[in-house]
Coordinates of C-alpha atoms in Angstrom, one line a residue:
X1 CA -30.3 10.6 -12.4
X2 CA -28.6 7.5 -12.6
X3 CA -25.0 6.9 -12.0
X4 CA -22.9 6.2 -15.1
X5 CA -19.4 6.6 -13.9
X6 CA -17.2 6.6 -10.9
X7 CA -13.7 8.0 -11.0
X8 CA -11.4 6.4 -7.7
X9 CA -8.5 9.0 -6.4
X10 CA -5.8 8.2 -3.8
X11 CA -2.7 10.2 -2.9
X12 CA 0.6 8.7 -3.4
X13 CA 3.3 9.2 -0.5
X14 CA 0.7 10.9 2.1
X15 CA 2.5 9.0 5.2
X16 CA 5.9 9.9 4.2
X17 CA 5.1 13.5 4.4
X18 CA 3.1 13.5 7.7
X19 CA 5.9 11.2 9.1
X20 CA 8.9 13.3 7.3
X21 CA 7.2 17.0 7.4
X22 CA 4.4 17.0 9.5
X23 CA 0.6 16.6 9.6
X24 CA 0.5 20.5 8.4
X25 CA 2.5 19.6 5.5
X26 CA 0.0 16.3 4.8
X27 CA -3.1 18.5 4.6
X28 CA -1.8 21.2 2.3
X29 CA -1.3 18.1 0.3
X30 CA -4.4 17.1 0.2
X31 CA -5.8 20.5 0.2
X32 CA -3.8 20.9 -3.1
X33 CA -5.0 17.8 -4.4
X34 CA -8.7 18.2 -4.2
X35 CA -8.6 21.9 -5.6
X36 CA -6.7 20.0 -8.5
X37 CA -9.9 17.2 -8.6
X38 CA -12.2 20.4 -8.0
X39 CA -10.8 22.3 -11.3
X40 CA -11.1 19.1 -12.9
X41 CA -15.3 18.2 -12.9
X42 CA -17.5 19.3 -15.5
X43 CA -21.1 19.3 -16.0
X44 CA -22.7 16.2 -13.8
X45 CA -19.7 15.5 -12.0
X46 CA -19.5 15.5 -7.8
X47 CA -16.4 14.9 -6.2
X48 CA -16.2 13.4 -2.6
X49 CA -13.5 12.6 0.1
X50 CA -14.1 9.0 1.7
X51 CA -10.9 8.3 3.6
X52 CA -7.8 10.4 4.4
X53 CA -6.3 10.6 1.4
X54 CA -9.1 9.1 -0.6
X55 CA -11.2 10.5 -3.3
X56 CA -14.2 9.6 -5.1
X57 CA -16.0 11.4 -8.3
X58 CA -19.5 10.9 -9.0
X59 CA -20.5 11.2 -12.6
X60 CA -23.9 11.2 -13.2
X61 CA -25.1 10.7 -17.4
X62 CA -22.1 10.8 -18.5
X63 CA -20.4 9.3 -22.1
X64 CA -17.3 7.6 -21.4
X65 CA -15.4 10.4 -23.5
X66 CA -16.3 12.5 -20.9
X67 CA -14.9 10.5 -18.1
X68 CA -11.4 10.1 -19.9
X69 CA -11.2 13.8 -20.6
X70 CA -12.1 14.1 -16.8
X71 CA -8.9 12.0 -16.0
X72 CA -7.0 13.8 -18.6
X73 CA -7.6 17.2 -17.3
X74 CA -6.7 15.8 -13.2
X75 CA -3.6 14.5 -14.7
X76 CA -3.1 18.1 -16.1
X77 CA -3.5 20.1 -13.3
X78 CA -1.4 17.4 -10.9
X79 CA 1.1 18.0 -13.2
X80 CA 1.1 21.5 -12.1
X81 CA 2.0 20.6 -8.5
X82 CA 5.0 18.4 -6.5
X83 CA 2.4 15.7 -5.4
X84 CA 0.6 12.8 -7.4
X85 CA -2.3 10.2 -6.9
X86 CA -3.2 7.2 -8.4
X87 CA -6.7 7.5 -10.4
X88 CA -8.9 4.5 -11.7
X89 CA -12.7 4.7 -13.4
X90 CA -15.6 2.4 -14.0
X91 CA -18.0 3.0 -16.7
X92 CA -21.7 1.9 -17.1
X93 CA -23.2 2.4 -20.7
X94 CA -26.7 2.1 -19.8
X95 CA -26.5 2.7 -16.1
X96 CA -27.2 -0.6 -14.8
X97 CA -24.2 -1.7 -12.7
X98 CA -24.8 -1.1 -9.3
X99 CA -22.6 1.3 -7.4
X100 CA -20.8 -1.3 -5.4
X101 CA -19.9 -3.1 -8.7
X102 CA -19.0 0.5 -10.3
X103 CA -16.7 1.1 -7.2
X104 CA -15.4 -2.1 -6.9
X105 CA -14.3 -1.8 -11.3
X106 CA -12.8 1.6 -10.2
X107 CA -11.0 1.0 -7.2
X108 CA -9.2 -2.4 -8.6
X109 CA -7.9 0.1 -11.8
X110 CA -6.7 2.8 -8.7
X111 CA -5.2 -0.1 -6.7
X112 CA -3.2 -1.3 -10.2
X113 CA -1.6 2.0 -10.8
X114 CA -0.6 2.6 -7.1
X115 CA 0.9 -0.8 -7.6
X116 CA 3.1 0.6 -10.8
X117 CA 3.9 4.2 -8.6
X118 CA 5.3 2.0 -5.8
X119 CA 7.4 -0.6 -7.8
X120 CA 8.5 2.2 -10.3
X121 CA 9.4 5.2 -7.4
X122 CA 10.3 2.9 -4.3
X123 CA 11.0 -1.0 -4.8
X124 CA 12.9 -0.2 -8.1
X125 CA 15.6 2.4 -6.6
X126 CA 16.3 -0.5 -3.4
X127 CA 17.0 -3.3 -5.4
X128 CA 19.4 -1.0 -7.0
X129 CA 21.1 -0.1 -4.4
X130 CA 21.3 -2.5 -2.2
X131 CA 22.9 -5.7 -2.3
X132 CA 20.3 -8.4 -0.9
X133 CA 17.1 -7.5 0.1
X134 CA 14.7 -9.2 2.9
X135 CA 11.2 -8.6 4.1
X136 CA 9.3 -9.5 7.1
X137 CA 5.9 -11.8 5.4
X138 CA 3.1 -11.9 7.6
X139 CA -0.3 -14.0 6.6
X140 CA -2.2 -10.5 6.2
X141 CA -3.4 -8.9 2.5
X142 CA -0.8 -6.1 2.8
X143 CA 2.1 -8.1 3.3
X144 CA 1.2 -10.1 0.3
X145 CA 1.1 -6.9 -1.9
X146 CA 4.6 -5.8 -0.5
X147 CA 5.8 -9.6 -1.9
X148 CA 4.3 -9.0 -5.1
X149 CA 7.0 -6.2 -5.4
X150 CA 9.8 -8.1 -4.3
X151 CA 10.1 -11.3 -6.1
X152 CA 13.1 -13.1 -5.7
X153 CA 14.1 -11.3 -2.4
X154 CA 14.8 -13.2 1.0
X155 CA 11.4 -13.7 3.0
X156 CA 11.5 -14.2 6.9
X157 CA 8.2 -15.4 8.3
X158 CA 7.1 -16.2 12.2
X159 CA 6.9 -19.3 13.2
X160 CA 5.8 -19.8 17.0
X161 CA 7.1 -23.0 18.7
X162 CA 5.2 -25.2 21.2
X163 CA 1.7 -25.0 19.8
X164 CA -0.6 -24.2 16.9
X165 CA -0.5 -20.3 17.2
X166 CA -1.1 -18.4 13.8
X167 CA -0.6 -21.9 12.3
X168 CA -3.4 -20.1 9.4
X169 CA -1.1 -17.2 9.0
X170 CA 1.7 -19.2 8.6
X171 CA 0.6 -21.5 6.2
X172 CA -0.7 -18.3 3.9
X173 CA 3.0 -16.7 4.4
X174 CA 4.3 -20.0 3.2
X175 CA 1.6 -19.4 0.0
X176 CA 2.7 -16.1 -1.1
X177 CA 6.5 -16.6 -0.5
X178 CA 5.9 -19.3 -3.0
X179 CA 3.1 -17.6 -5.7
X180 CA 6.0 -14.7 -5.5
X181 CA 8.8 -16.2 -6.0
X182 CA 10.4 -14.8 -2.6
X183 CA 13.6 -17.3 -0.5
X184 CA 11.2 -18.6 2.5
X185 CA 13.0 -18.6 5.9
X186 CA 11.2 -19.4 9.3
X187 CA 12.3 -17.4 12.1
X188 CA 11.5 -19.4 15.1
X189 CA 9.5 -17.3 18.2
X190 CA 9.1 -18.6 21.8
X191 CA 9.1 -17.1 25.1
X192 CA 12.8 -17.7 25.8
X193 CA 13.7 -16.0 22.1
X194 CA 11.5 -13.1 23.1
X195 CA 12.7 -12.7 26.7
X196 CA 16.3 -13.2 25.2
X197 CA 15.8 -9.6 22.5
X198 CA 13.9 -7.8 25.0
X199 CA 16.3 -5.8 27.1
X200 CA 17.8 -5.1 24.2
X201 CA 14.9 -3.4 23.0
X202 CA 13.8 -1.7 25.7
X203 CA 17.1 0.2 26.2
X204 CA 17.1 1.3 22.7
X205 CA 13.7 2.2 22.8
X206 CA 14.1 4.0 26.2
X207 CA 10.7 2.7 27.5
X208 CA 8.1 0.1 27.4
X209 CA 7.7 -1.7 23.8
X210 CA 5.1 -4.2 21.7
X211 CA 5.4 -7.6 22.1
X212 CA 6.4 -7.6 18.7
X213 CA 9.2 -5.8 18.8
X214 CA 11.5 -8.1 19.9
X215 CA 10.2 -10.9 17.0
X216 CA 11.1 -8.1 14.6
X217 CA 14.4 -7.3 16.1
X218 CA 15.2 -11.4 16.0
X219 CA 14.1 -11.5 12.2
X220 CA 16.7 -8.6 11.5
X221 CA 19.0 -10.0 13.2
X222 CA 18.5 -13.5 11.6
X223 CA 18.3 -11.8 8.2
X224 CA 21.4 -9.8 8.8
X225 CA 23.6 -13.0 9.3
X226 CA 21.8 -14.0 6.2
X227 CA 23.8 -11.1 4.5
X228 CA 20.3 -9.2 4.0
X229 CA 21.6 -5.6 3.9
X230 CA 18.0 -4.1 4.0
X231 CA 14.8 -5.7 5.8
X232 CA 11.3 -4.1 4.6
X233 CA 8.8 -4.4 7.2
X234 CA 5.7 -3.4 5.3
X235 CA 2.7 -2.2 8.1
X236 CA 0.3 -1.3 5.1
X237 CA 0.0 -1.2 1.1
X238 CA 0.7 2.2 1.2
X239 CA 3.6 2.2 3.7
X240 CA 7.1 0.2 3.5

């Protein structure tokens, strides 16, 4: 039977409880979660896990009143438990889209209302409470999502010295600090300003560390003469 309808799930907050209570703590999470998915489907209706905290239901000739009532009873039963998730849908009247098209429509809707969860739970409360903000903007995808939460915030960005390193990377930084509205500051890498934070780092790390720990710790450091009282270093759309 054709595939009419594709319903995208993802858990909000997943990494803050593995990295606040434990990996025990993270799958009775999602063990909770996909019971409350399971509850959910009616006739036609398959549901599948295709990441770590990533769901997918497959509705096969379905009407689209039966996919909202599908989201309206996941919403119900969530509601019944201390976690959340952000859902999105596709629809195909006749069947036709493809399935990369159908999960494409349904993950952009997911991706949308995580966007909402994290500005509304997490970026709103900071700006609150602290003074001035900074983040560290990197050339990458997730970085420019953490910007889109943070406009008019301080940006610090890498920029290497002596050569064309990243020069792509920078260059797309220098993009999204503009498209978001975000205070651009370059904070100017080279060996010497790497050897210079290093034994720093090492001794509060008590061991070996990344090479780009030291950048980082310059950036904060730069950011707190600045008079940024919080930096954000975002290491994934779901994580700040």
């Amino acid at each position: 039977e054709e595939i009419t309808a594709l319903v995208s799930l993802d858990m909000n907050g997943l990494k803050i409880i593995n990295d606040s209570q434990g990996h025990a703590a993270g799958d009775e999470a999602l063990t909770t979660l996909a019971v409350c998915f399971t509850r959910a489907l009616g006739r036609k209706q398959s549901l599948y896990r295709v990441g770590g905290d990533e769901f997918v239901i497959v509705c096969r000739r379905v009407s689209h009143l039966e996919v909202a009532q599908l989201v309206e009873r996941i919403e119900r039963n969530l509601a019944e438990t201390k976690y959340s998730c952000s859902i999105g849908y596709s629809y195909s009247l006749d069947g036709a889209k493809s399935i990369d098209t159908l999960l494409k429509e349904s993950d952009n809707m997911m991706y949308a209302e995580k966007a909402r969860y994290h500005k509304a739970n997490e970026i709103e409360p900071l700006k609150r409470k602290y003074h001035k903000i900074g983040m560290l903007l990197s050339g990458g995808m997730d970085s420019s999502i953490l910007a889109s939460y943070l406009s008019g915030c301080d940006a610090y960005t890498f920029r290497f010295m002596g050569g064309a390193f990243q020069a792509d990377e920078l260059h797309r930084a220098e993009r999204f600090a503009e498209y978001y509205g975000l205070t651009l500051h370059y904070v100017d890498i080279s060996w010497e300003s790497v050897t210079q934070q290093l034994p720093a780092v090492m001794r509060s790390k008590g061991g070996p560390v990344h090479s780009i720990e030291p950048q980082i710790c310059q950036a904060a450091l730069q950011a707190k003469q600045d008079g940024v009282d919080l930096m954000i270093i975002g290491d994934g759309s779901d994580y700040v």
